[in-house]
Short mmCIF file of C-alpha atoms in Angstrom, two decimals:
data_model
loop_
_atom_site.label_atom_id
_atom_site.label_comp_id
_atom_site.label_asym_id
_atom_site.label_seq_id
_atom_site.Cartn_x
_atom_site.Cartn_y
_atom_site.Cartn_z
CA UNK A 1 22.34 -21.83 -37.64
CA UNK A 2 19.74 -21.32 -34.90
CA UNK A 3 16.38 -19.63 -35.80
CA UNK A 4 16.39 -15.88 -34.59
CA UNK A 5 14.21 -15.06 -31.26
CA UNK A 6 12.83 -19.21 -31.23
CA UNK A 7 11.37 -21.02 -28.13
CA UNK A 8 15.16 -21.14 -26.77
CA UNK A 9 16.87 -17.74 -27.50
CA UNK A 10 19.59 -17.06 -25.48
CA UNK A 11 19.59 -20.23 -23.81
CA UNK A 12 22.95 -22.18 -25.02
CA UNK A 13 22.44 -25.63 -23.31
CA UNK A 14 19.58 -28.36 -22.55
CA UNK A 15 20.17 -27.25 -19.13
CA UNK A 16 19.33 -23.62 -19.79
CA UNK A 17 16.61 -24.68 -21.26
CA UNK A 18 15.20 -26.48 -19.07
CA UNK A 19 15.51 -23.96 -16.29
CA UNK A 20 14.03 -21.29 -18.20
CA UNK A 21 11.16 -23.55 -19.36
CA UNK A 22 10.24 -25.11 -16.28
CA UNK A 23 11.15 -22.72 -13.44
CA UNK A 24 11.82 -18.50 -14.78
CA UNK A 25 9.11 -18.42 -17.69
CA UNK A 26 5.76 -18.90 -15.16
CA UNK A 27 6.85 -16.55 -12.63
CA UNK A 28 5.06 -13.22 -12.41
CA UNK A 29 7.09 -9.81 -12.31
CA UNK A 30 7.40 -7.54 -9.71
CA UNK A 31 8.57 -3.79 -11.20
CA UNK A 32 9.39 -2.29 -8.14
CA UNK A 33 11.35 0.93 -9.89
CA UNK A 34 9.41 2.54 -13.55
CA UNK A 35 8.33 5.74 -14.63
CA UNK A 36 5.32 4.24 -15.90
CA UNK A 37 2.58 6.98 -16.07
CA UNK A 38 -0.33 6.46 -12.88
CA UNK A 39 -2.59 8.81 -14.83
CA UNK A 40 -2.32 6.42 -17.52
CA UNK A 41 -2.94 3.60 -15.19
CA UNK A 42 -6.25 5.41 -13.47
CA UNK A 43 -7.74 6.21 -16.55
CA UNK A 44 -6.81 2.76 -18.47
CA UNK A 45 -5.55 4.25 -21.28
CA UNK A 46 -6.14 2.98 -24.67
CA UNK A 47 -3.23 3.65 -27.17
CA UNK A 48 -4.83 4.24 -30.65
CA UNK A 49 -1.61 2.85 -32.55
CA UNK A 50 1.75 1.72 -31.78
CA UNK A 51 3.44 4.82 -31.95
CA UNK A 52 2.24 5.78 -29.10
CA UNK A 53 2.73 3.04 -26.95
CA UNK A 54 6.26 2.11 -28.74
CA UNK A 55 8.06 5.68 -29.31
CA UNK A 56 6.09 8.36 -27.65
CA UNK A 57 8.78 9.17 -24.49
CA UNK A 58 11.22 6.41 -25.16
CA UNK A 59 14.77 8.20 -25.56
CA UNK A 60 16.61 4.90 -25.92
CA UNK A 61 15.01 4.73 -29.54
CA UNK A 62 15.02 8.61 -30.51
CA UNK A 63 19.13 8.18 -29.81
CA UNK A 64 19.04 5.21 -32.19
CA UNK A 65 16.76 7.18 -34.85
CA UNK A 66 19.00 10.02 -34.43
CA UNK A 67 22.48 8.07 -34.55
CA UNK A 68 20.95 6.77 -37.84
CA UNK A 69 20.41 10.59 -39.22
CA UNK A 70 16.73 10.52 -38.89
CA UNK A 71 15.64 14.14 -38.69
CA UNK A 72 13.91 15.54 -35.34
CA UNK A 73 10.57 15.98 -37.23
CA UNK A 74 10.44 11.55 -37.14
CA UNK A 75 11.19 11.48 -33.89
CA UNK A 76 10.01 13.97 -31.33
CA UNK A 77 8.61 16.79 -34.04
CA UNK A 78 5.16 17.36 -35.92
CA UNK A 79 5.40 14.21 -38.27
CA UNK A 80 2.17 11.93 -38.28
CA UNK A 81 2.35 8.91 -35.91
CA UNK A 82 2.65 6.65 -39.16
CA UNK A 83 5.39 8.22 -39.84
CA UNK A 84 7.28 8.51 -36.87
CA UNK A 85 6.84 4.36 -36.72
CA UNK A 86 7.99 3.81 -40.69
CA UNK A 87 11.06 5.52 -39.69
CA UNK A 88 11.71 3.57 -36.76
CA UNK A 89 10.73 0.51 -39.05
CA UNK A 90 14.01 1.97 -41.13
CA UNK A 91 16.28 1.95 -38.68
CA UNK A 92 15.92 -1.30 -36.91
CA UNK A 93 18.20 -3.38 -39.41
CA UNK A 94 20.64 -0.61 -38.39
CA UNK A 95 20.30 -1.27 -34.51
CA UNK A 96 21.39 -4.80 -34.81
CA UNK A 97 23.56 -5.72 -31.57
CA UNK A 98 22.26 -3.14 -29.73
CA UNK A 99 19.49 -4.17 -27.31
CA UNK A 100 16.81 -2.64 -29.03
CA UNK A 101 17.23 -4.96 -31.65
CA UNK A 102 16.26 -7.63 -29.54
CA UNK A 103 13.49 -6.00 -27.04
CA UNK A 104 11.72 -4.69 -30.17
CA UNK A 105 11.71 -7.93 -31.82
CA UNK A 106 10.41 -9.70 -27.99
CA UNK A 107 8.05 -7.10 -27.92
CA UNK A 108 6.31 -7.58 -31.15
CA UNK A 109 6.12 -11.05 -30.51
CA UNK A 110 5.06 -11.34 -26.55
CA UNK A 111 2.72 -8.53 -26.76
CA UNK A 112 1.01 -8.69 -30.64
CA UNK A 113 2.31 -12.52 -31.42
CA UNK A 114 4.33 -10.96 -34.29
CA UNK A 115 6.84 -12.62 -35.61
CA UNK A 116 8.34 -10.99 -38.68
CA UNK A 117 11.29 -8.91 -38.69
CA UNK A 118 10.83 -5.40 -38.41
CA UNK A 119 12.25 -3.08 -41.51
CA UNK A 120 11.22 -0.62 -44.19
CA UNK A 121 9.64 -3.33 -46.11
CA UNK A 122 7.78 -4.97 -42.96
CA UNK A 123 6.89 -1.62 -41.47
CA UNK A 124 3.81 -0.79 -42.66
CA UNK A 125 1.61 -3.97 -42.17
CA UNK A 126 3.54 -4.31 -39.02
CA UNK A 127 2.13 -0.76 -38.38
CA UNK A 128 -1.35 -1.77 -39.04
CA UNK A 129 -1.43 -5.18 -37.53
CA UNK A 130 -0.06 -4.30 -34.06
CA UNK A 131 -2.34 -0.58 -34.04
CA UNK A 132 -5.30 -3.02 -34.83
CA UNK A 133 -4.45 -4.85 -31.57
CA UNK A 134 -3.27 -2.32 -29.20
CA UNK A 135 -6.30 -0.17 -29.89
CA UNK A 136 -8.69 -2.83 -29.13
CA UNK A 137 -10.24 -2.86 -25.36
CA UNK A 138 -7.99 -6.00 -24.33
CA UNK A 139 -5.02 -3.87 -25.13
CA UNK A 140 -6.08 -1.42 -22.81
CA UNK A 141 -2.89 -0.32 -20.00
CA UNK A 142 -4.62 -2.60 -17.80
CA UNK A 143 -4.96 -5.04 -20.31
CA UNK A 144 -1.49 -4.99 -20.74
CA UNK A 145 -0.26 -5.19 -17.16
CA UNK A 146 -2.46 -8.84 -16.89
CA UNK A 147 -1.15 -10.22 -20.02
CA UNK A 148 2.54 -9.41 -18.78
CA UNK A 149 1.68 -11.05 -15.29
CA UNK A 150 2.32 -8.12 -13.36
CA UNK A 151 1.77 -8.33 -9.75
CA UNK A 152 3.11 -5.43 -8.51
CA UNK A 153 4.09 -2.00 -9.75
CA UNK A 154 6.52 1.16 -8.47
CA UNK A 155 6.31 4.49 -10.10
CA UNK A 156 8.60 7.70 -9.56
CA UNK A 157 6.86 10.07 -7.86
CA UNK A 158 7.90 13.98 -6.77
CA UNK A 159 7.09 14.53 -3.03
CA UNK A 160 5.19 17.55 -4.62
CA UNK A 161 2.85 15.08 -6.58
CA UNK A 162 -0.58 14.67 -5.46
CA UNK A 163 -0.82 11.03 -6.04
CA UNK A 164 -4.39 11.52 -7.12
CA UNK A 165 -4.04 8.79 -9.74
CA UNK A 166 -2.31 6.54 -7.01
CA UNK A 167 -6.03 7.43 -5.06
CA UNK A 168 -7.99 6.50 -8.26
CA UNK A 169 -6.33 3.32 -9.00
CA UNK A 170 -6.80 2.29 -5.54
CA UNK A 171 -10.70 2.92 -5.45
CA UNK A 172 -11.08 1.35 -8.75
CA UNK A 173 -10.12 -1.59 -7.24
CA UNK A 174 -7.89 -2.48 -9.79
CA UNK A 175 -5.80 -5.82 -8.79
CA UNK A 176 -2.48 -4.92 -9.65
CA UNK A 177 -1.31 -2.68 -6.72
CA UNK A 178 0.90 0.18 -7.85
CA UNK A 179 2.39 2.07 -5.54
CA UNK A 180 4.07 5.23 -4.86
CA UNK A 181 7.99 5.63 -4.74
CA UNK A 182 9.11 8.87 -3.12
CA UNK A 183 11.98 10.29 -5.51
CA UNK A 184 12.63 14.01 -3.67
CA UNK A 185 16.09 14.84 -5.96
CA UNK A 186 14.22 18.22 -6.36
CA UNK A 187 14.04 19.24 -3.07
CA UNK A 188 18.09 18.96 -3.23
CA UNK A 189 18.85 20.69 -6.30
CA UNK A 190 19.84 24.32 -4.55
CA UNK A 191 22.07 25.08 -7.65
CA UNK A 192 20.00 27.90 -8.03
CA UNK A 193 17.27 30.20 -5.89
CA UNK A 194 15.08 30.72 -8.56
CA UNK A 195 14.13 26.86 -9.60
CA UNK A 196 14.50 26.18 -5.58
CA UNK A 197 11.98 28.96 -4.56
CA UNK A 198 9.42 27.52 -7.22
CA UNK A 199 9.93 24.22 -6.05
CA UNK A 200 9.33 25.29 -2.33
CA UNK A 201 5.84 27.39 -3.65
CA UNK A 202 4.77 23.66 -5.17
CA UNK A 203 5.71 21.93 -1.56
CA UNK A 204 3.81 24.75 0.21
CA UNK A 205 0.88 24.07 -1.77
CA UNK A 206 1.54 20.43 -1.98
CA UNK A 207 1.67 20.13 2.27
CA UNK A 208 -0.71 23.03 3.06
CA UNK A 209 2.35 24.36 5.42
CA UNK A 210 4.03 27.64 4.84
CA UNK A 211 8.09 27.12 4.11
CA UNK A 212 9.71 30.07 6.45
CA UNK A 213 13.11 28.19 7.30
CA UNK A 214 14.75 24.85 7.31
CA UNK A 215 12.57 23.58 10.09
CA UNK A 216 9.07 24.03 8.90
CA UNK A 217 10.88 23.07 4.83
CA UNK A 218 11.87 19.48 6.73
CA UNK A 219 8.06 19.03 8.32
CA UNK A 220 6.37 19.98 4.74
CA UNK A 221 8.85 17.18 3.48
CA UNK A 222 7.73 15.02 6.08
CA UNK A 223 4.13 15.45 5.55
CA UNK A 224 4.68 14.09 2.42
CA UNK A 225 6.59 11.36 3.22
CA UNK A 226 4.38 10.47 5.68
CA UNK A 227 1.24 10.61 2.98
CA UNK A 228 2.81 8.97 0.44
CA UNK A 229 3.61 6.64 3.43
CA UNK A 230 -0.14 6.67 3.92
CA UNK A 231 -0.78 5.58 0.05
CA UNK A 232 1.29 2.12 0.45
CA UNK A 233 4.47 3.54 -0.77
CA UNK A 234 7.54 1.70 1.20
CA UNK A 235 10.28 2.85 -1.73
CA UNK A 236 12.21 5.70 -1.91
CA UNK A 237 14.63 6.59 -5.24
CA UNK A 238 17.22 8.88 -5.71
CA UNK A 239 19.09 9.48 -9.48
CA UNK A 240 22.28 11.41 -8.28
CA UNK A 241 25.74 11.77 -9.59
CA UNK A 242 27.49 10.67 -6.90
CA UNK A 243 26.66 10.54 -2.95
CA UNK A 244 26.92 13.53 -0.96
CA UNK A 245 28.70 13.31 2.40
CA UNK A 246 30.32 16.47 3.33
CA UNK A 247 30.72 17.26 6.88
CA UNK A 248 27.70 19.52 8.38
CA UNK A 249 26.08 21.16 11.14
CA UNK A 250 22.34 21.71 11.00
CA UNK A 251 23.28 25.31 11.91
CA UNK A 252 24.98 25.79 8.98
CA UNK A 253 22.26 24.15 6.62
CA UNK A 254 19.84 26.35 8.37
CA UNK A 255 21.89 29.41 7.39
CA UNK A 256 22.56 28.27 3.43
CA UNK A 257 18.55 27.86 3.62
CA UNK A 258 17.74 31.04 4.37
CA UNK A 259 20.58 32.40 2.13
CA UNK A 260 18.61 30.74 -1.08
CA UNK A 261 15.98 31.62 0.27
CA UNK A 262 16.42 35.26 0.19
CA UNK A 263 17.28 34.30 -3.16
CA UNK A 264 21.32 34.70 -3.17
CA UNK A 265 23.47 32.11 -4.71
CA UNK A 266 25.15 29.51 -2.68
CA UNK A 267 28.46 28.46 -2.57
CA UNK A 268 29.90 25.40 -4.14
CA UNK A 269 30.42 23.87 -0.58
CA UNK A 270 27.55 25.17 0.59
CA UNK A 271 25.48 23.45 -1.83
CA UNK A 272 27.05 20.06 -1.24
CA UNK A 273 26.31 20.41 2.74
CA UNK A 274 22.71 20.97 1.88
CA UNK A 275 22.54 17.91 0.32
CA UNK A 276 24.43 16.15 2.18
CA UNK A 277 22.34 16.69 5.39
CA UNK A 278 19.26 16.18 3.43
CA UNK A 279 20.35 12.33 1.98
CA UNK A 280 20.75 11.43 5.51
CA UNK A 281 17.46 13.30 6.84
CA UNK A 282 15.55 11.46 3.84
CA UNK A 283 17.41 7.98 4.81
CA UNK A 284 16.83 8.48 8.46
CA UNK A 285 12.89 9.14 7.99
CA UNK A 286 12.83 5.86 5.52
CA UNK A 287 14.36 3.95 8.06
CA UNK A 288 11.72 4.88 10.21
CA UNK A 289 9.15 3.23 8.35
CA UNK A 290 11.00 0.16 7.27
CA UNK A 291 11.36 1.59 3.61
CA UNK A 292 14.01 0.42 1.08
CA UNK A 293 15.72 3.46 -0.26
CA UNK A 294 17.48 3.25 -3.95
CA UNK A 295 20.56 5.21 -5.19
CA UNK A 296 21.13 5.51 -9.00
CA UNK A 297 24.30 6.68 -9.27
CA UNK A 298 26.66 8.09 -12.11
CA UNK A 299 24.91 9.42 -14.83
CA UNK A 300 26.17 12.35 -16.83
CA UNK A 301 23.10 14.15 -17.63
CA UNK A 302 22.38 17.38 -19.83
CA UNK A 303 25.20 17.22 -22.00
CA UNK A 304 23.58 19.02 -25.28
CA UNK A 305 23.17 22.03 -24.15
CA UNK A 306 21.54 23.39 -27.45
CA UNK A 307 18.92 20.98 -27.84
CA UNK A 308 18.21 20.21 -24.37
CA UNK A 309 17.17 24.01 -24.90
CA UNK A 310 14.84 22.85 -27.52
CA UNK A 311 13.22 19.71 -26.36
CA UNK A 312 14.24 19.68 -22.35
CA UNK A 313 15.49 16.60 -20.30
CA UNK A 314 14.99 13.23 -20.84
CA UNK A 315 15.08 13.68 -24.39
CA UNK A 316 18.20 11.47 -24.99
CA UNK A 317 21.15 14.06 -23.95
CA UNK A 318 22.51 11.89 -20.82
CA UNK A 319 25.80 9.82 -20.86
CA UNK A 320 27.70 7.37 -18.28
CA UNK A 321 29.49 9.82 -16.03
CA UNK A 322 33.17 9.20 -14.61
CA UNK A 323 32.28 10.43 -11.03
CA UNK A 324 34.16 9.23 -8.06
CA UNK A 325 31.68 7.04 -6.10
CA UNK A 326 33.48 4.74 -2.94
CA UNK A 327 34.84 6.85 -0.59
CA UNK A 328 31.45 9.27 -0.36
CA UNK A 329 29.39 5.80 -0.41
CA UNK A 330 30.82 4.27 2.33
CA UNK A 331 31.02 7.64 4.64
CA UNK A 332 27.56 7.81 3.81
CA UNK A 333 26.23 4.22 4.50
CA UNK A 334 28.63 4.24 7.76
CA UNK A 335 27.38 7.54 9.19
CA UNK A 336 23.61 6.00 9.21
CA UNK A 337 25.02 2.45 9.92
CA UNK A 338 26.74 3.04 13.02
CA UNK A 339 23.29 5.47 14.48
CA UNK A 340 21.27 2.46 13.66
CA UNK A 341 19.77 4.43 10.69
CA UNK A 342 20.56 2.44 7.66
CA UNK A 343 17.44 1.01 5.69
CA UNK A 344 17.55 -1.97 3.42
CA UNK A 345 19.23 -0.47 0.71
CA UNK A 346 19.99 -0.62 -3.00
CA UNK A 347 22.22 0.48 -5.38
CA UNK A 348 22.98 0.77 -8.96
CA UNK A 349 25.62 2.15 -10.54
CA UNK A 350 25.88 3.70 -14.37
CA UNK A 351 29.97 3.35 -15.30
CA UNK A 352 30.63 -0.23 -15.62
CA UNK A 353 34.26 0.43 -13.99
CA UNK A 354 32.29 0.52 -10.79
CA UNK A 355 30.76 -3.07 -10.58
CA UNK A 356 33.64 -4.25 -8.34
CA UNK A 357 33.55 -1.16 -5.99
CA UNK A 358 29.67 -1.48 -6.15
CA UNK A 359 29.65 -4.91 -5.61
CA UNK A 360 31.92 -5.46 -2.46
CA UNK A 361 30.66 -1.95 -0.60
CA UNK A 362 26.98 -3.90 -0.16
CA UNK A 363 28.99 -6.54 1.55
CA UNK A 364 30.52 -3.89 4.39
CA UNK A 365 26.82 -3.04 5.29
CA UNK A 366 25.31 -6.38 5.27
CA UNK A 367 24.47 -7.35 9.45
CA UNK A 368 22.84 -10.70 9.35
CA UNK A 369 19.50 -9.02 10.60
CA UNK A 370 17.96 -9.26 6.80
CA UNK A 371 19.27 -11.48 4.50
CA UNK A 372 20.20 -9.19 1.11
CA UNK A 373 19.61 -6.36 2.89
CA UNK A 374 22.27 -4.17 0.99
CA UNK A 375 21.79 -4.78 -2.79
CA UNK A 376 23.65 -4.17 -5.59
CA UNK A 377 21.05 -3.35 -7.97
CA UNK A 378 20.82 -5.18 -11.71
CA UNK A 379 21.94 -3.58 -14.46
CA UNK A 380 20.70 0.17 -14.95
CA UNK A 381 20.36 2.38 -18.15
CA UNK A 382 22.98 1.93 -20.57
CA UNK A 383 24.10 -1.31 -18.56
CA UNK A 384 20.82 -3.29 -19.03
CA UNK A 385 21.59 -4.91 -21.90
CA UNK A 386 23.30 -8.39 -22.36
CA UNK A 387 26.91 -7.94 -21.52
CA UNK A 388 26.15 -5.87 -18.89
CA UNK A 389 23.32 -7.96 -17.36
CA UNK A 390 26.27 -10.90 -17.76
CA UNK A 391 28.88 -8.73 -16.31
CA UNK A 392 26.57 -7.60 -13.16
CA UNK A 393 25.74 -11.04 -12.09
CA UNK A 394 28.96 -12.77 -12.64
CA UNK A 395 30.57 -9.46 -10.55
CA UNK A 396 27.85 -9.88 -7.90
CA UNK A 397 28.43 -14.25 -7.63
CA UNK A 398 32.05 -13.54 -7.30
CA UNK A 399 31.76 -10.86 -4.80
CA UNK A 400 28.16 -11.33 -2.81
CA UNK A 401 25.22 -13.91 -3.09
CA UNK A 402 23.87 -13.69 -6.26
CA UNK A 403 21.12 -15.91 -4.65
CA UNK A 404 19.78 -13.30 -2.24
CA UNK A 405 19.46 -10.77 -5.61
CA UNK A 406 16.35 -8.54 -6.14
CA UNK A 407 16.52 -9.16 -9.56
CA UNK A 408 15.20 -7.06 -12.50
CA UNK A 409 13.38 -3.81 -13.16
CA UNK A 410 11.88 -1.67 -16.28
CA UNK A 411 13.13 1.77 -15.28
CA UNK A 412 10.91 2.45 -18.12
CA UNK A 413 8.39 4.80 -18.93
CA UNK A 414 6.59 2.52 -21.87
CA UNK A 415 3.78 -0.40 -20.60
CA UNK A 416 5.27 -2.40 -23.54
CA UNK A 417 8.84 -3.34 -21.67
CA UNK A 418 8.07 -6.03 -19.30
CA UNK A 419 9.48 -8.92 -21.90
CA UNK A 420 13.19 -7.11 -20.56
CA UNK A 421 12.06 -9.21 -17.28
CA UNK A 422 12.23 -12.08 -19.54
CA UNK A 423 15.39 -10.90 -21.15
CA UNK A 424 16.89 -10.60 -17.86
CA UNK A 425 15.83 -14.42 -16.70
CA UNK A 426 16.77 -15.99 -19.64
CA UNK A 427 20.30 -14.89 -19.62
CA UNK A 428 20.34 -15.86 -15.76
CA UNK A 429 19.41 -19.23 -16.91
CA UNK A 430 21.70 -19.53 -19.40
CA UNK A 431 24.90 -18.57 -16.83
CA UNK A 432 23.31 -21.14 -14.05
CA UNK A 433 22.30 -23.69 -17.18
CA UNK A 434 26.37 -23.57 -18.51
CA UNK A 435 27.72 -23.73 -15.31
CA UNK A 436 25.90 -26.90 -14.55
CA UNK A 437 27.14 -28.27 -18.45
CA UNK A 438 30.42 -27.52 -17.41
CA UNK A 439 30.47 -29.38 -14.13
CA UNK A 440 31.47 -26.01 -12.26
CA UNK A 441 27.99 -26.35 -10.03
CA UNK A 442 26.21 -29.97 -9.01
CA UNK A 443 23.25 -30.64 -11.03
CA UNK A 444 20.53 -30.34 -8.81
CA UNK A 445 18.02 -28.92 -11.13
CA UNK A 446 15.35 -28.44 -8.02
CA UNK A 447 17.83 -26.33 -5.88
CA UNK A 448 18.96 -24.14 -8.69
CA UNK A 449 15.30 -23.79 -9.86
CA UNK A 450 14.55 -22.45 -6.47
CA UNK A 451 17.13 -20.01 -6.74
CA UNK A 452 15.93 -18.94 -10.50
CA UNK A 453 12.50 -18.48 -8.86
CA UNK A 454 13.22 -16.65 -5.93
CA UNK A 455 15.51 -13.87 -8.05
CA UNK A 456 13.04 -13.95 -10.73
CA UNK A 457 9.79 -12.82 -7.89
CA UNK A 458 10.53 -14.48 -4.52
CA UNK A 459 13.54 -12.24 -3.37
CA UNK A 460 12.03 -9.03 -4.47
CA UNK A 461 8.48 -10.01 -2.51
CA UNK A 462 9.99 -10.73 0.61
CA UNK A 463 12.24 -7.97 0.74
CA UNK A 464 10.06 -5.54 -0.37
CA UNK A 465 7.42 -6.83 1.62
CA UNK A 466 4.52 -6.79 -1.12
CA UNK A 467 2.60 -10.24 -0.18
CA UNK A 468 2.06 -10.82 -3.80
CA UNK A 469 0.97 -13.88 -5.16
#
């Protein structure tokens, strides 16, 4: 019986080993999509105990707590931090063979050198022992991003947001560049003319332009792009449930705008040809300035109704979603395509049942003119976790260059999940490592290293264009 979490976890062969070892474990990380906090970042925040760099905001662990019939008042309610981690502690044995069994066990050990199991017996001094560390100055957000090797960080941003964190991080000189990524889902969401006229009051303020029709609501967009543009952002995001790509004319977008405008309800189809036109006005202005846009795709979110009420969203109410995604995709990706609009371009989807579509619609968009230039993206949300980390680049070998891959991301909002990078490379060491044992690839340990390295950092550098060393 192997030792659990040891030197070689994960890694079934001397091969795997070896490539881990001596090629993925020194290479830095590039986290080119999180929701990590700049304001945090700016002001080098110093945690004052676990709790709240562990479980403040993470929803992958309240669903676990809450699966395990921990009451609200542990998890997201008025309990003391000690608390809220002691009931954690309780539930981990319970979360064995779900992923946070593993990251939480990583975690203790990359980031405090912890290597006990974490339970209701452990939880206390484990409590104490990591606090002690995180609260001390080395432990500081900064701190954190150095002893992870960071060399590059993306955070979701609102084209509302004043990025005056992204300003103070940059004039503190700080050597970890983190960078702006423009996410403007809000400036879609015309399901309703209340929420869309306080959005446009924030973009008015946001731009300094007055919002009187579609025209001057595209240049106040465009300001922002253009200033976020101006702050070293060169990513765009979008977290939809599908592509839009109805049929428009800017005529008729113009008219549903004023419509909403003058606060009346629009139509079902009317709402989809707003967004529709403004996906390919957003994709058309990152194209522009050599961006790479992202499309999350296919999550079901909001589903608890009564205690979304009660806590709001991203709480831990969203589910895979069964939405159909290829036909909408490829009209989309065609219409900028064949204008010469279409940016390097990733995407991810949520419902596993999509890899194969996923995987073989980058392929129809691909043009020789960058190599990798339309991703399929690693393994998102409820996917990034073993199987489906396995099942996204076997999928992606059989069906593109797994070679040319962008590799991993947090998509977290918590500066203790970088060792997920290190999840990530030492399962794709352990697929390259038994393919090699098996004779099904040549055992050219230098060539394959290569490859390791360039999806663990190299890919992502180039094709993002960050110069990082």
């Amino acid at each position: 019986m192997k030792q659990f979490l040891d030197d070689h976890f994960l890694l079934e062969t001397k091969t795997a080993e070896r490539l881990y070892h001596d090629y993925a474990k020194q290479m830095p990380i590039i986290d080119y999509h999180c929701h990590l906090p700049p304001q945090q970042i700016a002001e080098d925040h110093q945690f004052q105990n676990i709790t709240q760099a562990w479980l403040y905001g993470d929803h992958y662990k309240w669903r676990a707590m809450r699966t395990n019939g921990v009451d609200e008042h542990f998890i997201t309610g008025t309990a003391t931090d000690e608390e809220k981690f002691l009931k954690w502690a309780e539930s981990v044995p319970y979360t064995m063979r779900n992923p946070l069994y593993h990251w939480t066990h990583l975690e203790l050990q990359r980031y405090f050198d912890i290597r006990e199991t974490l339970d209701a017996n452990s939880g206390r001094r484990i409590y104490e022992a990591a606090s002690a560390t995180i609260s001390s100055s080395p432990y500081s957000v900064k701190g954190l991003l150095r002893k992870m090797n960071v060399k590059v960080v993306c955070t979701t941003d609102d084209p509302v947001d004043s990025l005056e964190f992204h300003q103070k991080i940059k004039a503190g000189g700080f050597e970890i560049p983190v960078y702006p990524a423009f996410r403007p889902d809000n400036a879609m969401n015309v399901s309703s003319p209340e929420v869309f006229a306080a959005y446009i009051a924030k973009l008015e303020q946001a731009s300094g332009m007055e919002v009187k029709n579609l025209d001057t609501f595209l240049q106040a967009l465009k300001s922002r792009h253009d200033f976020f543009a101006a702050m070293g952002c060169s990513v765009s995001d979008h977290g939809l449930e599908h592509i839009h790509a109805a049929d428009y004319t800017e005529a008729g977008v113009s008219a549903a705008f004023d419509k909403i405008r003058a606060g009346k309800q629009l139509s079902a189809e009317e709402q989809e040809q707003f967004r529709s036109a403004m996906l390919v006005w957003f994709a058309e202005w990152d194209h522009e300035k050599g961006w790479v846009q992202q499309y999350h795709l296919g999550a079901l979110r909001n589903n608890n109704a009564r205690l979304l009420n009660k806590l709001g969203p991203d709480t831990g109410w969203d589910s895979i979603g069964d939405f159909s995604q290829g036909r909408a995709l490829s009209k989309f990706l065609n219409g900028l395509d064949k204008n010469d609009r279409l940016a390097k371009t990733i995407l991810y989807n949520l419902n596993p049942s999509d890899n194969e579509l996923f995987a073989t619609m980058t392929g129809n968009f691909n043009d020789g003119t960058v190599a990798g230039k339309v991703q399929w993206g690693s393994g998102w949300w409820f996917l990034d976790q073993k199987d489906g980390m396995i099942d996204q680049m076997n999928t992606l070998s059989n069906m593109g260059l797994i070679s040319r891959f962008v590799g991993m991301l947090t998509d977290s909002r918590s500066f203790l999940s970088f060792p997920r990078h290190e999840y990530f490379r030492r399962i794709l060491c352990n697929l390259f490592g038994n393919d090699i044992e098996n004779g099904e690839l040549p055992g050219d340990i230098a060539w394959v290293g290569a490859i390791i390295q360039n999806i663990c950092f190299n890919n992502a550098n180039e094709y993002f264009g960050f110069g990082a060393k």
